[in-house]
Amino acid sequence: MPWSTRELAELAGTTVNTIRHYHRLGLLEVPERRYNGYKEYETRHLVSLLRTRRLANLGVPLSKIAEISGDADGTPDALREVDAEVQERIAHLQQVRADIAGILRDDAPADAPAGFTGVASKLSDADSSMIHIYTRLYDQDALDDVREMIENDTDGVNAEIDALSADADQATRDELVERLVPTLAQRLIDYPWLSDPAAHLAKGEEASRQTFAEAVAELHNPAQLDVLARASMSAAERVRELRDPESAH
Amino acid sequence: MPWSTRELAELAGTTVNTIRHYHRLGLLEVPERRYNGYKEYETRHLVSLLRTRRLANLGVPLSKIAEISGDADGTPDALREVDAEVQERIAHLQQVRADIAGILRDDAPADAPAGFTGVASKLSDADSSMIHIYTRLYDQDALDDVREMIENDTDGVNAEIDALSADADQATRDELVERLVPTLAQRLIDYPWLSDPAAHLAKGEEASRQTFAEAVAELHNPAQLDVLARASMSAAERVRELRDPESAH
DNA sequence: TTGCTCCTCACGTCACGTGAGGTGGC
DNA sequence: TTGCTCCTCACGTCACGTGAGGTGGC
């Protein structure tokens, strides 16, 4: 007794839609029909379907299954291709799992970049945005250093910049600049590449500088930009003096 | 200076089509345009795109990204769901890799069922087809035993059945039956479940029996079926006699 | 005028899934 | 007559990719 489409699907552990799909693609012979149009599958259809499903489950594209089934066993190349792809996908998925584990462990925002889940809660919106941009501008070594800087930022000076309102008066700004300079200077000393990041850029130097500048400008108000600019200049100057006392004025 | 669509795509490490796709889905705000209709992206678009890409890379469906980005960090459930799926996919892909490795190692046909790569070259077309069907009828223990039987088939009796032509004369058939009986009897002794496979069936008993019978009938010619039927009966009888000598006639 | 970049539909891809609308025997 | 199974289009899904056809400044 031959099988109906549904029976064949259940025998093969698949669905009627899959069977009809394979008919459309010519991957499975269309069987004889009863007088009422019902299809009547036989053993050869079941075996053919099982072979096709086996290859499909291994990740062989349906478009290649016909040729692979044709050649007896002279096509290990196709399988090697599939294997290479599968290997890559496993590696990617394992990285994904590690990242998700980090996010859940640190109770970080779901979109926190890899490596920054532990410090995400310390970041202002602006800094969080900058981190996302850094991931596209810097290489891994530089990103590791950035994470370290955030971890070591214990004096809360970042939070104070974040809180600075656009109409902050001159005295408030000056005071914040003074408090910022030592921190920034120490960073320039601890991470010398900050003064010349060319070796740590993922893209071109000029494009990266512009992107960075654009982002800083758009993410901060005028008072913040004023403070950041002056503090950066002073910090750089102080580090130059430390390195070459002769040039001090 | 704002970015064009292509520039934004390169900054974010993605494609212009992805950006346009996210516009259609409402996942990325459409920026202001220049007088000529060109889009002008700013930092907030870059950051938004990077956040979305991060979630998409983690395997979050685009349809869920809006809500996840909305809730600050109160949606670890969505990530846990994704993680469970990823875990399953990794396990499946690792099984696939193991299977492919077996096929390549044994130089087996690409669609050889798992576990049968080592014996695939010993099988006739009919037996190879039967193996595919067994994978849907029997459980893993039974399949392991089937593989063992094939490995231990050293007298080449299977090959002789395969070679038996439909018009083989009576003497040839009788001789083959005689040679088959000891082998079949030994199998029934070594694997007692063969006489009562109910406990090893993946589907219902009657359906499995019918499928098995159909397949055997369609995959062999009349002479082969004659020999198989008679040899099976004799082997079963011989085993009964061995177990209960009193019943011998 | 030629090249280059941008734009918007509309349709294609991959491997099916999902109705809609109809048929046939109990 | 009602339920159940089968059938064939046609369209939907997911996350984009791929042309087709047109525009605008150098």
Coordinates of C-alpha atoms (C1' of nucleotides) in Angstrom, one line a residue:
Chain A
M1 CA 0.0 0.0 0.0
P2 CA 1.5 3.3 -1.1
W3 CA 1.7 6.3 1.2
S4 CA -0.1 9.7 1.0
T5 CA 1.9 12.9 1.2
R6 CA 1.2 13.3 4.9
E7 CA 2.2 9.7 5.6
L8 CA 5.4 10.1 3.7
A9 CA 6.2 13.3 5.6
E10 CA 5.6 11.5 8.9
L11 CA 7.7 8.5 7.9
A12 CA 10.6 10.8 6.9
G13 CA 10.2 13.1 9.9
T14 CA 9.4 16.2 7.8
T15 CA 6.4 18.1 6.5
V16 CA 4.1 18.0 3.5
N17 CA 5.3 21.5 2.6
T18 CA 8.9 20.3 2.4
I19 CA 7.8 17.4 0.1
R20 CA 5.9 19.8 -2.2
H21 CA 8.9 22.2 -2.1
Y22 CA 11.2 19.4 -3.2
H23 CA 8.8 18.5 -6.0
R24 CA 8.9 22.1 -7.3
L25 CA 12.7 22.0 -7.2
G26 CA 12.8 18.7 -9.0
L27 CA 14.6 17.1 -6.0
L28 CA 11.9 14.5 -5.5
E29 CA 10.2 12.6 -8.3
V30 CA 6.4 13.2 -8.4
P31 CA 4.7 9.8 -8.0
E32 CA 1.8 8.3 -9.8
R33 CA -1.7 9.5 -8.7
R34 CA -4.9 7.8 -7.9
Y35 CA -8.0 8.5 -10.0
N36 CA -8.8 11.4 -7.6
G37 CA -5.5 13.1 -8.0
Y38 CA -4.0 12.0 -4.7
K39 CA -0.3 11.2 -4.9
E40 CA 0.9 7.6 -4.1
Y41 CA 4.4 7.4 -2.8
E42 CA 6.5 4.2 -2.8
T43 CA 9.7 3.1 -1.2
R44 CA 11.9 4.8 -3.7
H45 CA 10.4 8.1 -2.9
L46 CA 10.9 7.6 0.8
V47 CA 14.5 6.7 0.3
S48 CA 15.1 9.6 -2.0
L49 CA 13.5 12.0 0.4
L50 CA 15.5 10.6 3.3
R51 CA 18.8 11.0 1.4
T52 CA 17.8 14.6 0.5
R53 CA 16.9 15.4 4.1
R54 CA 20.1 13.9 5.3
L55 CA 22.2 16.2 3.0
A56 CA 20.0 19.2 3.9
N57 CA 20.4 18.6 7.6
L58 CA 24.2 18.5 7.0
G59 CA 23.8 22.0 5.7
V60 CA 24.2 21.3 2.0
P61 CA 22.2 23.9 -0.1
L62 CA 19.3 22.3 -1.9
S63 CA 20.7 23.7 -5.1
K64 CA 23.7 21.4 -4.7
I65 CA 22.0 18.3 -3.5
A66 CA 21.2 17.0 -7.0
E67 CA 24.8 17.0 -8.1
I68 CA 26.1 15.5 -4.8
S69 CA 23.5 12.7 -5.0
G70 CA 24.5 12.1 -8.6
D71 CA 28.2 11.6 -8.1
A72 CA 28.5 8.4 -6.0
D73 CA 31.1 9.6 -3.5
G74 CA 33.4 11.7 -5.6
T75 CA 32.2 15.0 -4.0
P76 CA 34.0 15.4 -0.6
D77 CA 34.8 18.9 -1.7
A78 CA 31.3 20.1 -1.3
L79 CA 31.2 18.6 2.2
R80 CA 34.5 20.3 3.1
E81 CA 33.1 23.6 2.0
V82 CA 30.1 23.0 4.2
D83 CA 32.3 22.0 7.1
A84 CA 34.3 25.2 6.9
E85 CA 31.2 27.3 7.0
V86 CA 29.8 25.3 9.9
Q87 CA 33.1 25.7 11.8
E88 CA 32.9 29.5 11.3
R89 CA 29.3 29.6 12.4
I90 CA 30.1 27.6 15.5
A91 CA 32.9 30.0 16.4
H92 CA 30.6 33.0 15.9
L93 CA 27.8 31.5 18.0
Q94 CA 30.2 30.6 20.8
Q95 CA 31.4 34.2 20.8
V96 CA 27.7 35.3 20.9
R97 CA 27.1 33.0 23.9
A98 CA 30.1 34.4 25.7
D99 CA 28.9 38.0 25.1
I100 CA 25.4 37.2 26.3
A101 CA 26.8 35.6 29.4
G102 CA 28.8 38.7 30.1
I103 CA 25.7 40.9 29.7
L104 CA 23.6 38.8 32.0
R105 CA 26.4 38.5 34.5
D106 CA 27.0 42.2 34.8
D107 CA 23.4 43.1 34.4
A108 CA 24.5 45.4 31.5
P109 CA 22.3 46.8 28.8
A110 CA 21.6 44.2 26.1
D111 CA 23.4 46.1 23.5
A112 CA 26.6 46.7 25.5
P113 CA 29.7 46.2 23.3
A114 CA 31.8 43.1 24.1
G115 CA 34.2 43.8 26.9
F116 CA 32.3 46.8 28.3
T117 CA 29.5 45.0 30.1
G118 CA 31.3 45.4 33.4
V119 CA 31.6 49.2 33.2
A120 CA 28.4 49.9 31.3
S121 CA 26.6 51.0 34.4
K122 CA 29.2 53.6 35.2
L123 CA 28.8 55.4 31.8
S124 CA 26.7 58.4 31.0
D125 CA 24.6 58.3 27.8
A126 CA 27.3 60.3 26.0
D127 CA 30.1 58.1 27.1
S128 CA 28.1 55.0 26.3
S129 CA 27.6 56.3 22.8
M130 CA 31.3 57.1 22.5
I131 CA 32.1 53.5 23.5
H132 CA 30.0 52.2 20.7
I133 CA 31.8 54.5 18.3
Y134 CA 35.2 53.5 19.7
T135 CA 34.5 49.9 18.8
R136 CA 34.5 50.9 15.2
L137 CA 37.5 53.2 15.4
Y138 CA 40.0 51.5 17.6
D139 CA 41.7 48.1 17.6
Q140 CA 41.3 45.6 20.4
D141 CA 44.4 46.7 22.4
A142 CA 43.2 50.3 22.4
L143 CA 39.7 49.2 23.5
D144 CA 41.1 47.2 26.3
D145 CA 42.9 50.3 27.5
V146 CA 39.8 52.4 27.2
R147 CA 38.0 49.9 29.4
E148 CA 40.8 50.1 32.0
M149 CA 40.5 53.9 32.0
I150 CA 36.8 53.7 32.8
E151 CA 37.5 51.1 35.5
N152 CA 40.1 53.4 37.1
D153 CA 38.0 56.5 37.0
T154 CA 37.2 56.6 40.7
D155 CA 37.1 60.3 41.3
G156 CA 33.8 60.6 39.5
V157 CA 35.1 63.4 37.3
N158 CA 33.3 61.9 34.3
A159 CA 30.0 62.2 36.1
E160 CA 30.6 65.8 36.8
I161 CA 31.2 66.6 33.2
D162 CA 28.1 64.8 32.3
A163 CA 26.2 66.9 34.8
L164 CA 27.5 70.2 33.6
S165 CA 24.7 72.2 32.2
A166 CA 25.0 74.3 29.1
D167 CA 24.7 77.6 30.9
A168 CA 27.3 76.8 33.6
D169 CA 29.1 79.9 34.7
Q170 CA 32.8 80.6 34.2
A171 CA 33.9 79.8 37.7
T172 CA 32.2 76.4 37.6
R173 CA 33.9 75.6 34.3
D174 CA 37.3 76.7 35.5
E175 CA 37.1 74.7 38.6
L176 CA 36.1 71.6 36.6
V177 CA 39.0 72.1 34.2
E178 CA 41.4 72.2 37.1
R179 CA 40.1 69.0 38.5
L180 CA 40.1 67.3 35.1
V181 CA 43.7 68.1 34.1
P182 CA 45.5 65.7 36.5
T183 CA 43.3 62.8 35.5
L184 CA 43.7 63.5 31.8
A185 CA 47.5 64.0 32.2
Q186 CA 47.8 60.8 34.1
R187 CA 46.0 59.0 31.2
L188 CA 48.3 60.5 28.7
I189 CA 51.2 59.2 30.7
D190 CA 49.8 55.7 31.4
Y191 CA 48.6 55.3 27.8
P192 CA 51.1 57.1 25.6
W193 CA 49.3 56.0 22.4
L194 CA 46.5 58.5 23.2
S195 CA 48.8 61.2 22.0
D196 CA 49.3 59.4 18.7
P197 CA 46.7 56.8 18.2
A198 CA 47.5 56.1 14.5
A199 CA 48.8 52.6 15.3
H200 CA 45.6 51.7 17.0
L201 CA 43.1 52.9 14.4
A202 CA 40.9 50.5 12.5
K203 CA 40.3 52.9 9.7
G204 CA 42.2 55.8 8.2
E205 CA 43.6 58.4 10.5
E206 CA 41.9 61.5 9.2
A207 CA 38.5 59.8 8.9
S208 CA 38.8 58.5 12.4
R209 CA 39.8 61.9 13.8
Q210 CA 36.8 63.5 12.1
T211 CA 34.4 60.9 13.3
F212 CA 35.7 61.2 16.8
A213 CA 35.4 65.0 16.7
E214 CA 31.9 64.9 15.3
A215 CA 30.7 62.5 17.9
V216 CA 32.2 64.5 20.8
A217 CA 30.7 67.7 19.5
E218 CA 27.2 66.3 18.9
L219 CA 27.1 64.4 22.3
H220 CA 28.1 67.4 24.5
N221 CA 26.8 70.9 25.2
P222 CA 28.9 74.0 24.7
A223 CA 30.0 74.2 28.3
Q224 CA 31.1 70.6 28.3
L225 CA 33.0 71.1 25.1
D226 CA 34.7 74.2 26.5
V227 CA 35.8 72.3 29.6
L228 CA 36.9 69.3 27.7
A229 CA 38.9 71.3 25.2
R230 CA 40.7 73.4 27.7
A231 CA 41.4 70.5 30.1
S232 CA 42.8 68.4 27.2
M233 CA 45.1 71.2 26.1
S234 CA 46.4 71.8 29.6
A235 CA 46.9 68.1 30.3
A236 CA 48.9 67.7 27.0
E237 CA 51.0 70.8 28.0
R238 CA 51.7 69.4 31.4
V239 CA 52.8 66.1 30.1
R240 CA 55.1 67.8 27.6
E241 CA 56.6 69.8 30.5
L242 CA 57.2 66.6 32.5
R243 CA 58.9 64.9 29.6
D244 CA 61.1 67.9 28.6
P245 CA 61.5 70.3 31.6
E246 CA 63.6 72.6 29.5
S247 CA 60.6 73.6 27.4
A248 CA 58.7 74.8 30.4
H249 CA 57.8 78.5 30.3
Chain B
M1 CA 30.1 67.2 8.3
P2 CA 27.3 64.7 8.2
W3 CA 27.7 61.3 6.6
S4 CA 26.1 59.9 3.4
T5 CA 24.4 56.5 3.5
R6 CA 27.5 54.8 2.2
E7 CA 29.7 56.5 4.6
L8 CA 27.5 55.5 7.5
A9 CA 27.4 52.0 6.3
E10 CA 31.2 51.8 6.2
L11 CA 31.6 53.4 9.6
A12 CA 29.2 50.9 11.1
G13 CA 30.7 48.0 9.2
T14 CA 27.5 47.1 7.4
T15 CA 25.8 47.9 4.0
V16 CA 23.6 50.6 2.6
N17 CA 20.9 48.0 2.1
T18 CA 20.9 47.1 5.7
I19 CA 20.5 50.8 6.6
R20 CA 17.6 51.2 4.2
H21 CA 16.0 48.0 5.5
Y22 CA 16.2 49.4 9.0
H23 CA 14.5 52.6 7.8
R24 CA 11.7 50.6 6.4
L25 CA 11.2 48.7 9.7
G26 CA 11.4 52.0 11.7
L27 CA 14.5 50.7 13.5
L28 CA 16.6 53.7 12.4
E29 CA 15.4 57.3 12.2
V30 CA 15.4 58.8 8.7
P31 CA 17.7 61.8 8.8
E32 CA 17.3 65.2 7.3
R33 CA 18.1 65.5 3.6
R34 CA 20.1 67.9 1.5
Y35 CA 18.3 70.0 -1.2
N36 CA 19.0 67.1 -3.6
G37 CA 17.4 64.5 -1.5
Y38 CA 20.6 63.0 -0.2
K39 CA 20.3 61.8 3.4
E40 CA 22.6 63.4 6.0
Y41 CA 23.4 61.1 9.0
E42 CA 24.7 62.4 12.3
T43 CA 26.3 60.9 15.3
R44 CA 23.0 59.8 16.8
H45 CA 22.2 57.8 13.7
L46 CA 25.6 56.1 13.9
V47 CA 25.1 55.2 17.5
S48 CA 21.6 54.0 17.0
L49 CA 22.7 51.8 14.0
L50 CA 25.6 50.4 16.0
R51 CA 23.3 49.5 18.9
T52 CA 20.9 47.8 16.5
R53 CA 23.7 45.9 14.8
R54 CA 25.1 44.8 18.1
L55 CA 21.7 43.2 19.1
A56 CA 21.2 41.8 15.6
N57 CA 24.7 40.2 15.8
L58 CA 23.7 38.6 19.1
G59 CA 20.8 37.0 17.3
V60 CA 18.0 39.2 18.5
P61 CA 15.2 39.2 15.9
L62 CA 14.8 42.7 14.4
S63 CA 11.2 42.6 15.4
K64 CA 12.2 42.5 19.1
I65 CA 15.0 45.0 18.9
A66 CA 12.8 48.0 19.3
E67 CA 11.4 46.9 22.7
I68 CA 14.8 45.7 24.0
S69 CA 16.4 49.0 23.1
G70 CA 13.4 50.7 24.8
D71 CA 13.7 49.0 28.2
A72 CA 17.0 50.2 29.7
D73 CA 18.2 46.8 30.9
G74 CA 15.0 45.1 32.2
T75 CA 14.9 42.6 29.4
P76 CA 17.4 39.8 30.1
D77 CA 14.6 37.4 29.4
A78 CA 14.9 38.1 25.6
L79 CA 18.6 37.4 25.8
R80 CA 18.1 34.2 27.7
E81 CA 15.7 33.0 25.0
V82 CA 18.3 33.9 22.4
D83 CA 21.0 32.1 24.4
A84 CA 18.9 28.9 24.6
E85 CA 18.4 28.9 20.9
V86 CA 22.1 29.6 20.2
Q87 CA 23.0 26.8 22.5
E88 CA 20.8 24.4 20.6
R89 CA 22.2 25.5 17.3
I90 CA 25.7 25.0 18.4
A91 CA 25.0 21.5 19.6
H92 CA 23.3 20.7 16.2
L93 CA 26.2 22.2 14.3
Q94 CA 28.7 20.2 16.3
Q95 CA 26.9 17.0 15.5
V96 CA 26.9 18.0 11.9
R97 CA 30.7 18.5 12.0
A98 CA 31.1 15.1 13.6
D99 CA 29.0 13.5 10.9
I100 CA 30.9 15.2 8.1
A101 CA 34.2 14.2 9.6
G102 CA 33.0 10.6 9.7
I103 CA 31.9 10.7 6.0
L104 CA 35.2 12.2 4.9
R105 CA 37.2 9.8 7.1
D106 CA 35.5 6.7 5.8
D107 CA 35.2 8.0 2.2
A108 CA 31.5 7.3 2.5
P109 CA 28.7 8.6 0.3
A110 CA 27.8 12.2 1.4
D111 CA 24.3 11.1 2.5
A112 CA 25.3 8.1 4.5
P113 CA 23.4 8.1 7.8
A114 CA 25.3 8.9 11.0
G115 CA 27.0 5.8 12.3
F116 CA 27.0 3.9 9.0
T117 CA 29.8 5.7 7.2
G118 CA 32.2 2.9 8.1
V119 CA 30.1 0.2 6.5
A120 CA 28.5 2.1 3.7
S121 CA 30.9 0.8 1.1
K122 CA 29.9 -2.8 1.9
L123 CA 26.3 -2.2 1.2
S124 CA 24.3 -3.0 -1.9
D125 CA 21.9 -0.3 -3.2
A126 CA 19.0 -2.2 -1.6
D127 CA 20.7 -2.5 1.7
S128 CA 21.8 1.1 1.6
S129 CA 18.2 2.1 1.1
M130 CA 17.1 -0.2 3.9
I131 CA 19.6 1.5 6.2
H132 CA 18.0 4.9 5.5
I133 CA 14.6 3.5 6.3
Y134 CA 15.9 1.8 9.5
T135 CA 17.0 5.2 10.8
R136 CA 13.3 6.2 10.9
L137 CA 12.0 2.9 12.2
Y138 CA 14.5 1.9 14.9
D139 CA 15.9 3.5 18.0
Q140 CA 19.6 4.2 18.5
D141 CA 20.4 0.9 20.3
A142 CA 18.8 -1.1 17.5
L143 CA 20.7 0.9 14.8
D144 CA 24.0 0.2 16.6
D145 CA 23.2 -3.5 16.5
V146 CA 22.3 -3.3 12.8
R147 CA 25.7 -1.7 12.1
E148 CA 27.4 -4.5 14.1
M149 CA 25.6 -7.1 12.0
I150 CA 26.9 -5.5 8.8
E151 CA 30.4 -5.3 10.2
N152 CA 30.3 -9.0 11.1
D153 CA 29.0 -10.1 7.7
T154 CA 32.2 -11.6 6.5
D155 CA 30.9 -14.5 4.4
G156 CA 29.6 -12.2 1.7
V157 CA 26.2 -13.8 1.7
N158 CA 24.6 -10.4 1.4
A159 CA 26.5 -9.8 -1.8
E160 CA 25.2 -13.1 -3.2
I161 CA 21.6 -12.2 -2.5
D162 CA 22.2 -8.8 -4.1
A163 CA 23.5 -10.6 -7.2
L164 CA 20.7 -13.1 -7.4
S165 CA 18.8 -12.5 -10.7
A166 CA 15.1 -12.6 -10.9
D167 CA 15.1 -15.8 -13.1
A168 CA 17.5 -17.8 -11.0
D169 CA 16.6 -21.5 -11.1
Q170 CA 15.4 -23.5 -8.2
A171 CA 18.7 -25.2 -7.4
T172 CA 20.5 -21.9 -7.1
R173 CA 17.8 -20.6 -4.8
D174 CA 17.8 -23.6 -2.6
E175 CA 21.6 -23.5 -2.2
L176 CA 21.5 -19.9 -1.3
V177 CA 18.8 -20.5 1.3
E178 CA 20.9 -23.2 2.9
R179 CA 23.9 -20.9 3.1
L180 CA 21.7 -18.0 4.5
V181 CA 20.1 -19.9 7.3
P182 CA 23.1 -20.3 9.7
T183 CA 23.9 -16.6 9.4
L184 CA 20.3 -15.5 10.0
A185 CA 19.9 -17.9 12.9
Q186 CA 23.1 -16.6 14.5
R187 CA 21.7 -13.1 14.2
L188 CA 18.5 -14.1 15.9
I189 CA 20.5 -15.6 18.7
D190 CA 23.0 -12.7 19.0
Y191 CA 20.2 -10.1 18.8
P192 CA 17.1 -11.5 20.4
W193 CA 15.1 -8.3 19.9
L194 CA 15.0 -9.1 16.2
S195 CA 12.3 -11.6 16.9
D196 CA 10.3 -9.0 18.8
P197 CA 11.4 -5.5 17.9
A198 CA 8.5 -3.7 19.5
A199 CA 10.7 -2.1 22.2
H200 CA 13.1 -0.7 19.7
L201 CA 10.6 0.9 17.3
A202 CA 10.4 4.7 17.0
K203 CA 6.9 4.6 15.6
G204 CA 3.9 2.3 16.0
E205 CA 4.5 -1.5 15.7
E206 CA 2.0 -2.2 12.9
A207 CA 3.1 0.9 10.8
S208 CA 6.7 0.0 11.2
R209 CA 6.1 -3.6 10.2
Q210 CA 4.2 -2.5 7.1
T211 CA 6.8 0.0 6.1
F212 CA 9.6 -2.6 6.5
A213 CA 7.7 -5.1 4.5
E214 CA 6.9 -2.6 1.7
A215 CA 10.5 -1.6 1.5
V216 CA 11.8 -5.1 1.3
A217 CA 9.3 -6.1 -1.3
E218 CA 10.0 -3.0 -3.5
L219 CA 13.8 -3.3 -3.2
H220 CA 14.1 -7.0 -4.2
N221 CA 13.2 -9.1 -7.2
P222 CA 10.9 -12.2 -6.8
A223 CA 13.8 -14.6 -6.5
Q224 CA 15.4 -12.6 -3.8
L225 CA 12.2 -12.3 -1.9
D226 CA 11.6 -16.1 -2.2
V227 CA 15.1 -16.8 -0.8
L228 CA 14.8 -14.3 2.0
A229 CA 11.4 -15.5 3.0
R230 CA 12.3 -19.2 3.1
A231 CA 15.7 -18.5 4.8
S232 CA 14.0 -16.3 7.5
M233 CA 11.4 -19.0 8.2
S234 CA 14.0 -21.8 8.5
A235 CA 16.3 -19.7 10.7
A236 CA 13.5 -18.8 13.0
E237 CA 12.6 -22.5 13.2
R238 CA 16.1 -23.5 13.9
V239 CA 16.4 -21.0 16.7
R240 CA 13.1 -22.3 18.2
E241 CA 14.5 -25.9 18.2
L242 CA 17.7 -24.8 19.8
R243 CA 15.8 -23.1 22.6
D244 CA 13.3 -25.8 23.1
P245 CA 14.7 -29.2 21.9
E246 CA 11.4 -31.0 22.9
S247 CA 9.5 -29.2 20.2
A248 CA 11.7 -30.5 17.4
H249 CA 10.0 -32.7 14.9
Chain C
dT1 C1' 29.4 64.5 -22.4
dT2 C1' 31.2 61.0 -19.1
dG3 C1' 31.6 59.1 -14.3
dC4 C1' 30.4 58.9 -9.9
dT5 C1' 27.2 58.9 -6.1
dC6 C1' 22.9 59.1 -4.5
dC7 C1' 17.9 58.1 -4.7
dT8 C1' 13.4 55.0 -4.9
dC9 C1' 10.6 51.2 -6.2
dA10 C1' 10.2 46.4 -7.2
dC11 C1' 11.5 42.0 -7.3
dG12 C1' 14.8 38.1 -5.8
dT13 C1' 17.0 34.9 -2.3
dC14 C1' 16.7 30.7 0.9
dA15 C1' 13.8 26.9 2.5
dC16 C1' 10.1 26.4 3.3
dG17 C1' 5.1 28.0 6.0
dT18 C1' 0.4 29.7 5.7
dG19 C1' -3.9 30.5 4.2
dA20 C1' -7.6 30.5 0.4
dG21 C1' -10.6 27.9 -2.2
dG22 C1' -11.9 23.5 -4.0
dT23 C1' -12.5 18.2 -4.4
dG24 C1' -13.8 13.4 -2.9
dG25 C1' -15.3 9.5 0.0
dC26 C1' -17.5 8.3 4.5
Chain D
dT1 C1' -25.0 17.2 5.4
dT2 C1' -20.7 17.2 8.1
dG3 C1' -15.7 16.1 8.8
dC4 C1' -11.6 14.7 7.2
dT5 C1' -7.9 14.4 3.8
dC6 C1' -6.1 15.6 -0.2
dC7 C1' -5.1 19.0 -3.9
dT8 C1' -3.2 23.5 -6.2
dC9 C1' -2.1 28.3 -6.5
dA10 C1' -0.6 32.5 -4.4
dC11 C1' 1.4 35.0 -1.1
dG12 C1' 4.2 35.4 3.4
dT13 C1' 8.5 35.0 6.3
dC14 C1' 13.3 36.5 7.6
dA15 C1' 17.0 39.8 6.8
dC16 C1' 18.5 41.7 3.7
dG17 C1' 20.6 41.7 -1.8
dT18 C1' 20.0 42.9 -6.6
dG19 C1' 19.0 45.2 -10.5
dA20 C1' 16.2 48.9 -13.1
dG21 C1' 15.6 53.5 -14.0
dG22 C1' 16.4 58.2 -12.7
dT23 C1' 18.9 62.5 -10.6
dG24 C1' 22.7 65.9 -9.6
dG25 C1' 27.3 68.0 -9.4
dC26 C1' 32.0 67.7 -11.5

